Coordinates of N, CA, C and O in Angstrom, one line a residue:
X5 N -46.7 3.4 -35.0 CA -47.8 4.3 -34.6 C -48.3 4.9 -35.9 O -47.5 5.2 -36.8
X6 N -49.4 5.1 -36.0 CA -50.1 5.7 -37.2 C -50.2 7.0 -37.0 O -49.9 7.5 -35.9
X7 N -50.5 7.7 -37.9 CA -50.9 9.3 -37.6 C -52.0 9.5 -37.3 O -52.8 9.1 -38.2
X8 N -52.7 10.4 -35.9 CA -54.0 10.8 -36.0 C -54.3 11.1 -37.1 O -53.5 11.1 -38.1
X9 N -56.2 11.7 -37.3 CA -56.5 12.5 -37.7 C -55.9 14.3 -38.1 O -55.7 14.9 -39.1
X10 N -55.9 14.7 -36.8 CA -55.0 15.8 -36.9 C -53.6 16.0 -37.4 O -53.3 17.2 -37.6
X11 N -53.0 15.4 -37.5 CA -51.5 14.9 -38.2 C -52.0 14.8 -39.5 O -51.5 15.7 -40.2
X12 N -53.0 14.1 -40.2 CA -53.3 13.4 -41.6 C -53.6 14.8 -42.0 O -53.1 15.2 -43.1
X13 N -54.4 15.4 -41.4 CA -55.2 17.1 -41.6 C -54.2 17.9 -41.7 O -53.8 18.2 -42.9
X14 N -53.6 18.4 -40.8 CA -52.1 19.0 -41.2 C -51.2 18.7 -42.1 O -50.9 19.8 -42.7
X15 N -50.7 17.8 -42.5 CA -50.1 17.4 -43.8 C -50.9 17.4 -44.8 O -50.3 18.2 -45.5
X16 N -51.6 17.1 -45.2 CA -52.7 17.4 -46.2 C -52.8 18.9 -46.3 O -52.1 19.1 -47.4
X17 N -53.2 20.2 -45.8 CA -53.1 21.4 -45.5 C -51.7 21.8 -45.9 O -51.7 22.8 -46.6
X18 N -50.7 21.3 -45.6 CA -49.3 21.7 -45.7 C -48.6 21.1 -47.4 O -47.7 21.4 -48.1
X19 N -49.4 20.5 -47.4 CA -48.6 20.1 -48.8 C -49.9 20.6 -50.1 O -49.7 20.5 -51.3
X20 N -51.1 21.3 -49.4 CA -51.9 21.9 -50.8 C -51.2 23.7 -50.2 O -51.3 24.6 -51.0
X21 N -50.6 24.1 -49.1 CA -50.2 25.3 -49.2 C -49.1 25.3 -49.7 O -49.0 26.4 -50.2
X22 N -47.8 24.7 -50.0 CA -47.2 24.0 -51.1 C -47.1 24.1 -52.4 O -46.6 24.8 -53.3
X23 N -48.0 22.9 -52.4 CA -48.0 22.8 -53.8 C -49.0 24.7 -54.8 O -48.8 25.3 -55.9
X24 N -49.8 24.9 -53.6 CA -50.4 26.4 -54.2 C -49.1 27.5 -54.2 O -48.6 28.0 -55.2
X25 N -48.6 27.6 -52.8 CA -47.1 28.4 -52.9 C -46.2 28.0 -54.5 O -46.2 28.9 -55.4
X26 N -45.8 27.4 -54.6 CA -45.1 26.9 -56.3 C -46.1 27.2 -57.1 O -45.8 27.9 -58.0
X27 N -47.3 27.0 -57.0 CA -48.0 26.9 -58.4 C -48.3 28.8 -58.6 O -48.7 29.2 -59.7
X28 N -48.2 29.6 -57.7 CA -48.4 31.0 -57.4 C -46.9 31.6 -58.3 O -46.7 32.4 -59.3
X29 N -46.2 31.1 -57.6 CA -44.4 31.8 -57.7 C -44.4 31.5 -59.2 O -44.4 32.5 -59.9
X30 N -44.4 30.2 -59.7 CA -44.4 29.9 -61.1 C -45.4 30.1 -62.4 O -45.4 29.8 -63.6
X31 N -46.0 30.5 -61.8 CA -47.1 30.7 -62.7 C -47.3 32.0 -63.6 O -48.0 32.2 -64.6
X32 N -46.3 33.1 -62.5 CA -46.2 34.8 -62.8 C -44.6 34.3 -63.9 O -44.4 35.1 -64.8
X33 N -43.7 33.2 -63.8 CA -42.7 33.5 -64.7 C -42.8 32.4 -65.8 O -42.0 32.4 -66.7
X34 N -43.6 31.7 -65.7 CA -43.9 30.6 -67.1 C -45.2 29.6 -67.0 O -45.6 29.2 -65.9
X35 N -45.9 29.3 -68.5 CA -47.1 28.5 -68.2 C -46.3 27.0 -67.9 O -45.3 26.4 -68.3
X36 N -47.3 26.9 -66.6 CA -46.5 25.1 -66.2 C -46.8 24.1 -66.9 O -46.0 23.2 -67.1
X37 N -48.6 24.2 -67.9 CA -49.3 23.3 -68.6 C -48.2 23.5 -69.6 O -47.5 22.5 -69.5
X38 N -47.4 24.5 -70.7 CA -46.4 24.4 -71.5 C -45.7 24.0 -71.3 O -45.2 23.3 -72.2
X39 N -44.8 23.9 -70.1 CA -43.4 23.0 -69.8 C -44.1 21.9 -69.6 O -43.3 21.0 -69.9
X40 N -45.4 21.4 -69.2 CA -45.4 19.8 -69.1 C -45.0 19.6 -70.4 O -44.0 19.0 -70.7
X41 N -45.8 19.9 -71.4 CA -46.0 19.6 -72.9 C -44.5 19.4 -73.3 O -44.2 18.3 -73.6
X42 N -43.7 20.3 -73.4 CA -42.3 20.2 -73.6 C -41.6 19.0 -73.2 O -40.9 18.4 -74.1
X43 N -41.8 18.7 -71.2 CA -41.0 17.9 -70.7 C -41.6 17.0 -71.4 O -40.8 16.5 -72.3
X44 N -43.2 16.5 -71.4 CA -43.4 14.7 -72.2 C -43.2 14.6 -73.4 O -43.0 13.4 -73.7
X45 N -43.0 15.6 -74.7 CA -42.2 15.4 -75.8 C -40.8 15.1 -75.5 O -40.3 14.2 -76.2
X46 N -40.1 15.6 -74.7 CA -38.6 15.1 -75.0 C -38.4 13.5 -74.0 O -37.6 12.7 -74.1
X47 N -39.5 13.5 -73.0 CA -39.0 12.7 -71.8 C -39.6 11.1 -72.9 O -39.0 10.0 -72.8
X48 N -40.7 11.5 -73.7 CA -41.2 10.3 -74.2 C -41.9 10.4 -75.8 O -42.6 9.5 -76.4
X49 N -41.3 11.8 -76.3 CA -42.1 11.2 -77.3 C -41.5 10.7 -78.6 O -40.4 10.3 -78.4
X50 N -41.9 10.6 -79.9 CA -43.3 11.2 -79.8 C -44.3 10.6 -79.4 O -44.5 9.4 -79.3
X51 N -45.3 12.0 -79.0 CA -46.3 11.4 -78.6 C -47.4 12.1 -79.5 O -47.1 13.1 -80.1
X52 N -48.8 11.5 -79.4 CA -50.0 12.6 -80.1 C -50.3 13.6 -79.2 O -49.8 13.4 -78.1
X53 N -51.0 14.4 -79.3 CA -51.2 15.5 -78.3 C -52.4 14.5 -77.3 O -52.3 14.6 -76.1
X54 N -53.5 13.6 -77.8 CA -54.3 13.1 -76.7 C -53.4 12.2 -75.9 O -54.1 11.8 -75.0
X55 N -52.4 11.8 -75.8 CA -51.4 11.0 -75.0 C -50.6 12.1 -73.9 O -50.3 11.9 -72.7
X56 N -50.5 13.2 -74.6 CA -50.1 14.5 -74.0 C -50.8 14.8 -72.5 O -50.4 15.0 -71.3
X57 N -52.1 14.8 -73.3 CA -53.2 15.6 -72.5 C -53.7 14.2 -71.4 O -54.0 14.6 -70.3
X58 N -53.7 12.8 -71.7 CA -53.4 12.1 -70.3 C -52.4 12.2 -69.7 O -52.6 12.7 -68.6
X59 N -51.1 12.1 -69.9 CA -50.0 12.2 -69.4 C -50.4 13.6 -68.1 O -50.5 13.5 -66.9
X60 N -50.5 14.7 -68.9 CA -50.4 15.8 -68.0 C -52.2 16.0 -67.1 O -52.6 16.7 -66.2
X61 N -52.9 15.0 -67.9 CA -54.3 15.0 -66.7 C -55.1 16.2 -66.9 O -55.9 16.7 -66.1
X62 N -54.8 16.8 -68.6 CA -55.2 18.0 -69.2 C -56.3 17.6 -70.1 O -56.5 16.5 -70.4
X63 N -57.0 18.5 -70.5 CA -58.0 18.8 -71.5 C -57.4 18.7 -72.9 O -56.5 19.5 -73.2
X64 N -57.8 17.8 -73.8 CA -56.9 17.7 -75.1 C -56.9 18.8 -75.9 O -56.0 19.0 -76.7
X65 N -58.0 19.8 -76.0 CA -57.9 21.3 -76.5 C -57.0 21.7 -76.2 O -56.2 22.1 -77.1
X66 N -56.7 22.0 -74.7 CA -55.6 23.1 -73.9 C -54.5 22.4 -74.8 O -53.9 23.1 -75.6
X67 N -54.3 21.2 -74.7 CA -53.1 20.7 -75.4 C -52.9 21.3 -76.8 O -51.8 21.9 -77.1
X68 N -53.5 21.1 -77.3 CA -53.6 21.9 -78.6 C -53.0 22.6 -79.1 O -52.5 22.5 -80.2
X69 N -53.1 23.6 -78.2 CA -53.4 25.1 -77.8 C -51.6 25.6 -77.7 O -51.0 26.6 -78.1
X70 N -51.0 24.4 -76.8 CA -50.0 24.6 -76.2 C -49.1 24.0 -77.8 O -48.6 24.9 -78.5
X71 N -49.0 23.0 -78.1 CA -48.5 22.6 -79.0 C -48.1 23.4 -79.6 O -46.9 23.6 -79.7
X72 N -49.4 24.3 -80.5 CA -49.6 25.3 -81.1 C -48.5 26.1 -81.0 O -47.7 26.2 -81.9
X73 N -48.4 26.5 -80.2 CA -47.2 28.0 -79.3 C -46.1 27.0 -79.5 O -45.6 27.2 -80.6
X74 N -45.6 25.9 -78.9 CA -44.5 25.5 -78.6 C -44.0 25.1 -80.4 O -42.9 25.4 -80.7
X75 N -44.7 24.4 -81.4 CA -44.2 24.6 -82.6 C -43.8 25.9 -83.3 O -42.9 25.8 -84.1
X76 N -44.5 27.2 -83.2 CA -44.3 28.3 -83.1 C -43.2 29.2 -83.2 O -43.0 30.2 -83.9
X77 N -42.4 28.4 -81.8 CA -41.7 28.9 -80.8 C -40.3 27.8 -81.4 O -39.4 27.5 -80.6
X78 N -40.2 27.1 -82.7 CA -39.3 26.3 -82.5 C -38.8 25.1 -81.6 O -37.7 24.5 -81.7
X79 N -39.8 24.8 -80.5 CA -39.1 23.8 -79.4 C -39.8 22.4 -79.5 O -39.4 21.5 -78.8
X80 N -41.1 22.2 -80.6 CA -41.3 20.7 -80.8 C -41.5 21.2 -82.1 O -41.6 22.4 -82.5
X81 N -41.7 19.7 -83.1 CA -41.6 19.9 -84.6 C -43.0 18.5 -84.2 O -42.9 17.6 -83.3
X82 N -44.1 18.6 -85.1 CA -45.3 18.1 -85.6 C -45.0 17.2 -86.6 O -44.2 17.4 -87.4
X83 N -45.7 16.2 -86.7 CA -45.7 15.0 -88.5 C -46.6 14.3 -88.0 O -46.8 14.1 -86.8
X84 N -47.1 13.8 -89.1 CA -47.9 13.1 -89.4 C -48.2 11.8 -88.5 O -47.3 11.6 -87.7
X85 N -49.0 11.1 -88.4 CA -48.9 10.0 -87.5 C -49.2 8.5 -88.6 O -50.3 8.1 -89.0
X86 N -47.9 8.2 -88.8 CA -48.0 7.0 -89.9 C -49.2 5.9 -89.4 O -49.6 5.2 -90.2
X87 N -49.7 5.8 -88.3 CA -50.5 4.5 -87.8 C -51.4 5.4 -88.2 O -51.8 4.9 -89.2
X88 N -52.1 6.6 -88.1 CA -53.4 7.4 -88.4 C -52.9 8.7 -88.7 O -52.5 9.5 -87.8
X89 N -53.0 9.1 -90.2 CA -52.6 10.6 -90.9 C -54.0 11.5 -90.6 O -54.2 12.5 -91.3
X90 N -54.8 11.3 -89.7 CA -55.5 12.4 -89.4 C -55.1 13.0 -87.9 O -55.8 13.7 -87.2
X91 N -53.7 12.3 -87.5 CA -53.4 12.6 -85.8 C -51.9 12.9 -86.0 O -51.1 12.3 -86.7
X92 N -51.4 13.9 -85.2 CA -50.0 14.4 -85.3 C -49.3 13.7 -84.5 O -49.9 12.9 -83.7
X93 N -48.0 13.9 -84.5 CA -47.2 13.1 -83.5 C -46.3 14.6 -82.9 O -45.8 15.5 -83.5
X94 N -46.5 14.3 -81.6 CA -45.6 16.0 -81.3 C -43.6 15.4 -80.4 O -43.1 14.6 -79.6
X95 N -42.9 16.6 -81.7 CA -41.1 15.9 -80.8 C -40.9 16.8 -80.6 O -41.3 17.7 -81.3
X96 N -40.0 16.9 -79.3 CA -39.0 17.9 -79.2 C -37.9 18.6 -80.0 O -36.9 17.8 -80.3
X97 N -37.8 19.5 -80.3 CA -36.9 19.8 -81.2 C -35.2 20.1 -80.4 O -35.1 20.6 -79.3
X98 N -34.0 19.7 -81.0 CA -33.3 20.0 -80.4 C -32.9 21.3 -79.4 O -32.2 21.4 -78.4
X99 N -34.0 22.5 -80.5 CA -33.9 23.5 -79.6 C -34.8 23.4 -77.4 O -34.6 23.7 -76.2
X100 N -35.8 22.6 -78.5 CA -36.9 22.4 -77.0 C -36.0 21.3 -76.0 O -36.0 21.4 -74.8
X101 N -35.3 20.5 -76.8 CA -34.2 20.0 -75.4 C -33.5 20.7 -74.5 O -33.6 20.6 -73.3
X102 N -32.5 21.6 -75.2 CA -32.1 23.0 -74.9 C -32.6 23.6 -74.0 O -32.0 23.7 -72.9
X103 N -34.2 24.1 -74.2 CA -34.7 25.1 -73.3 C -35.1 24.4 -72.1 O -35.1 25.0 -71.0
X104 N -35.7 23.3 -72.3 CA -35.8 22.3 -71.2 C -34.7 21.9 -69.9 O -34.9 21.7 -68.8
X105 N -33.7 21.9 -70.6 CA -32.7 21.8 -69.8 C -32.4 23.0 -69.2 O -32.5 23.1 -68.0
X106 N -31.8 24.1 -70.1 CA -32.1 25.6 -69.2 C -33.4 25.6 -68.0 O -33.2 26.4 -67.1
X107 N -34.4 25.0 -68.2 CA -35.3 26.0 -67.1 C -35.4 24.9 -66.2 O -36.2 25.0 -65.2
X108 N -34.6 23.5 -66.3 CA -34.6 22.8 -65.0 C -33.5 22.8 -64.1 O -33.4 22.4 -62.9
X109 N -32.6 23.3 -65.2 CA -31.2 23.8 -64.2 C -31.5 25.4 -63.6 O -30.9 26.1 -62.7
X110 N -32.3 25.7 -64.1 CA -32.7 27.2 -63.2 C -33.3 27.3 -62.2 O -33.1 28.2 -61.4
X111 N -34.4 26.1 -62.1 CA -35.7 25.6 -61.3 C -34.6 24.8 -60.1 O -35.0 24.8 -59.0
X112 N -33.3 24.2 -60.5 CA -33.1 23.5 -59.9 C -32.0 24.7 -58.6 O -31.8 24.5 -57.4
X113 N -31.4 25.8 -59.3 CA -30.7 27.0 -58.9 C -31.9 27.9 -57.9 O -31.5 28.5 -56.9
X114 N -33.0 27.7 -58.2 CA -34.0 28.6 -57.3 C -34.2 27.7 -56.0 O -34.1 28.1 -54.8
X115 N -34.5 26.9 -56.3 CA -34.9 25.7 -55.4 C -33.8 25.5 -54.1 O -34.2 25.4 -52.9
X116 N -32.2 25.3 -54.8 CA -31.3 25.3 -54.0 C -31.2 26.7 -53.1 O -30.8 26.6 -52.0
X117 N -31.6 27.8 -53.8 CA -31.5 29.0 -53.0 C -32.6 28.9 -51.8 O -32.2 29.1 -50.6
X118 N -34.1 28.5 -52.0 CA -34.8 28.4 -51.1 C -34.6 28.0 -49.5 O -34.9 28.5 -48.4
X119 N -33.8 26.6 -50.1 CA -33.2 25.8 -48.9 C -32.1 25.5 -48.6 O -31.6 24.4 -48.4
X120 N -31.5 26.9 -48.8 CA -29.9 27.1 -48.8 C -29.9 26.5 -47.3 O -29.2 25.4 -47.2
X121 N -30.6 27.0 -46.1 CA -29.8 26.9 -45.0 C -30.5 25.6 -44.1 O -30.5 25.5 -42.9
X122 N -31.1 24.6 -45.3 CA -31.2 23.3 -45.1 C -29.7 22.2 -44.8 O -28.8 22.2 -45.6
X123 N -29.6 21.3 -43.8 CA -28.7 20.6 -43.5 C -28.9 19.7 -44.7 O -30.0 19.7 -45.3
X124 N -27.9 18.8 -45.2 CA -27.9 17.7 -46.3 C -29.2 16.6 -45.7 O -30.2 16.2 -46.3
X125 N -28.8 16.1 -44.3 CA -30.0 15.0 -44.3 C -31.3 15.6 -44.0 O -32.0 14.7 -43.5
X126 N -31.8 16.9 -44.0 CA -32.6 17.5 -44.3 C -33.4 17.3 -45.5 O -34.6 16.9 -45.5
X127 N -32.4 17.5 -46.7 CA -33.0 17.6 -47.7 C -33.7 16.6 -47.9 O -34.9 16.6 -48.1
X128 N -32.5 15.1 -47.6 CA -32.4 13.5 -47.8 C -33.7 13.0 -47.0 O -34.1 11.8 -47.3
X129 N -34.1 13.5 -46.3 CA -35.4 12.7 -45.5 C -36.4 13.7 -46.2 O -37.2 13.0 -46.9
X130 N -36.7 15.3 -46.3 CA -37.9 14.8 -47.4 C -37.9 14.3 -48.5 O -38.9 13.6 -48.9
X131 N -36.6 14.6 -49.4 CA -36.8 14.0 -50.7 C -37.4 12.3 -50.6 O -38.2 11.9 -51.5
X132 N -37.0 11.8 -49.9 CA -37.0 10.7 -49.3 C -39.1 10.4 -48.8 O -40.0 9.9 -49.5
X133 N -39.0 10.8 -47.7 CA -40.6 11.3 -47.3 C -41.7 11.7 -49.0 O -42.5 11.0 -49.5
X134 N -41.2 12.9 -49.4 CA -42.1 12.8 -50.6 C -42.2 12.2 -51.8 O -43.2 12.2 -52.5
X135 N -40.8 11.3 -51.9 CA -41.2 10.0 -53.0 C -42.4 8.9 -52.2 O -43.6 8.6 -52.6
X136 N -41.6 8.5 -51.1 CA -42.9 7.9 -50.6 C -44.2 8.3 -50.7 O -45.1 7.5 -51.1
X137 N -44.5 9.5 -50.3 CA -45.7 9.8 -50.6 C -46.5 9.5 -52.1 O -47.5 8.8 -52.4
X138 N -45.4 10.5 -53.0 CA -45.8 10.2 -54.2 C -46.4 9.4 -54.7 O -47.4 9.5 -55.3
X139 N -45.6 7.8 -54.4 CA -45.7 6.7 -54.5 C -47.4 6.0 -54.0 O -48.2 5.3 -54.6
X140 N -47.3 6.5 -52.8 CA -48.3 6.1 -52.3 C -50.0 7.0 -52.6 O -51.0 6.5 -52.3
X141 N -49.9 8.1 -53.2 CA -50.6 8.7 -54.0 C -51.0 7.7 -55.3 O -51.9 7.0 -55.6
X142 N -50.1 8.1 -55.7 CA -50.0 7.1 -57.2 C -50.7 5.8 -57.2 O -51.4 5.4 -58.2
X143 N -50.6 5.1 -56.0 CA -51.1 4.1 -55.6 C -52.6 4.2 -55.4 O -53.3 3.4 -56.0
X144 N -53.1 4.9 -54.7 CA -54.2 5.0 -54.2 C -55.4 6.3 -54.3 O -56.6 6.4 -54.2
X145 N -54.2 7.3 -54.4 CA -55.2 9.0 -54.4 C -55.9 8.6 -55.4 O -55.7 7.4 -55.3
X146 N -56.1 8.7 -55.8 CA -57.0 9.1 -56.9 C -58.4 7.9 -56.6 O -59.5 8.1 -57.1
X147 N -58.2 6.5 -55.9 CA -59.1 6.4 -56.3 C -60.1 6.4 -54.7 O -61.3 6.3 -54.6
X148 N -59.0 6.7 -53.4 CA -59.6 7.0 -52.7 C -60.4 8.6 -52.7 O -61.1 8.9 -51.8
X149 N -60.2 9.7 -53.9 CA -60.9 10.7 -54.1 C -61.9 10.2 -54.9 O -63.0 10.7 -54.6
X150 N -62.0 9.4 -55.9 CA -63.4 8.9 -56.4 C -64.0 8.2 -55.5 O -65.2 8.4 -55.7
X151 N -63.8 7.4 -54.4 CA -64.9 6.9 -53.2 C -65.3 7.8 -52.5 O -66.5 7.9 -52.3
X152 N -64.4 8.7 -51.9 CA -65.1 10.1 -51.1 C -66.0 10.7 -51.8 O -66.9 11.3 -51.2
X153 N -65.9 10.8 -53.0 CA -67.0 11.7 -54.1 C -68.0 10.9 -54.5 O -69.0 11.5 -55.0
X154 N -68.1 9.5 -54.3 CA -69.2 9.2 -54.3 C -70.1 8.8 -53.4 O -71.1 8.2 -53.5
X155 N -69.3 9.5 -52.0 CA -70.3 9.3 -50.4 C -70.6 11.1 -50.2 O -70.8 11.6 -49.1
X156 N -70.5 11.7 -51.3 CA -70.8 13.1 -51.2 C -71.6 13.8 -52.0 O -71.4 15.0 -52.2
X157 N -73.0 12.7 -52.8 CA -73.1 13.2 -54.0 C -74.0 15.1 -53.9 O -74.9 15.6 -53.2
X158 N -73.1 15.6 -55.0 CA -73.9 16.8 -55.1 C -73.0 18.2 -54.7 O -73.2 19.3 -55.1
X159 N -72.0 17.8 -53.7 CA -70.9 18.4 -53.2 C -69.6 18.5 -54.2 O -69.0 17.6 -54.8
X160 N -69.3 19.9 -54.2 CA -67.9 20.2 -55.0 C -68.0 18.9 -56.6 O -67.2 18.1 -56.9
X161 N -69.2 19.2 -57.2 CA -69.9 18.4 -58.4 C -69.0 18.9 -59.6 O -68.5 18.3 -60.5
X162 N -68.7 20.4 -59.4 CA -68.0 21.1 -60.4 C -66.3 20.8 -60.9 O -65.7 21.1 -61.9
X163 N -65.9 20.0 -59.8 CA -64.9 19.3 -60.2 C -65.2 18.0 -60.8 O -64.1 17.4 -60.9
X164 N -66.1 17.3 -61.2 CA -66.1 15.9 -61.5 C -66.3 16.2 -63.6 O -67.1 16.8 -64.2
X165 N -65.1 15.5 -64.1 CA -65.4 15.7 -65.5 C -66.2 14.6 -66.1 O -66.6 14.7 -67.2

């Protein structure tokens, strides 16, 4: 059986109050755009900061910007980019591994508190449920939001870069 409309509407609804709930809570105790920057230096780099700023779906300024602070801050170290010396390469510094790992074992300590009084195959069927989704995003959101936006011209215009 498929999901109505109203099912597709409710989930949709439930996972942007969600994702806004997290992005509210976290956003008063750390920049998220800086931990991406962090996570894709240690998870893959080096990388240049414009690799950064696709990776995270960011503005390559903001990236910049973030870099900036996080060399600053000791947690990535900058050099030269041997294929092109007018582009940096951004790494994690051992310390930024470090803190990386602290704020995902913390993230991962809050998280467990939330849904303390979740059963185990609780957890196991969304984790489960939202990879699929993910997946199936990954697959397709994005370009089923570029066909709705182009059967809407003029509408919500301020999102289109």
């Amino acid at each position: 059986m498929e999901a109505n409309k109203d099912q597709v509407s409710r989930l949709a609804r439930s996972t942007s109050r969600f994702a806004e709930a997290m992005r509210q809570g976290t956003s008063r105790a750390y920049d998220p755009v800086r931990v991406g920057v962090l996570q894709c230096a240690v998870e893959s780099g080096p990388l240049r900061a414009g690799e950064i700023a696709e990776c995270l779906d960011a503005l390559p300024s903001s990236i910049t910007r973030h870099v900036q602070a996080l060399t600053d801050s000791g947690l990535v170290a900058t050099s030269p980019d041997p294929a092109d010396r007018r582009a940096v390469l951004v790494e994690a510094t051992e310390a930024g591994r470090a803190e990386l790992n602290q704020f995902l074992e913390i993230g991962d300590q809050v998280f467990g508190e939330v849904i303390a009084d979740w059963t185990a195959e609780d957890v196991e069927t969304l984790t489960r449920l939202l990879d699929r989704m993910i997946e199936a995003w990954a697959a397709a959101g994005a370009h089923q939001q570029q066909r709705a936006n182009r059967k809407r011209p003029g509408r919500f215009g301020w999102s289109r870069i």
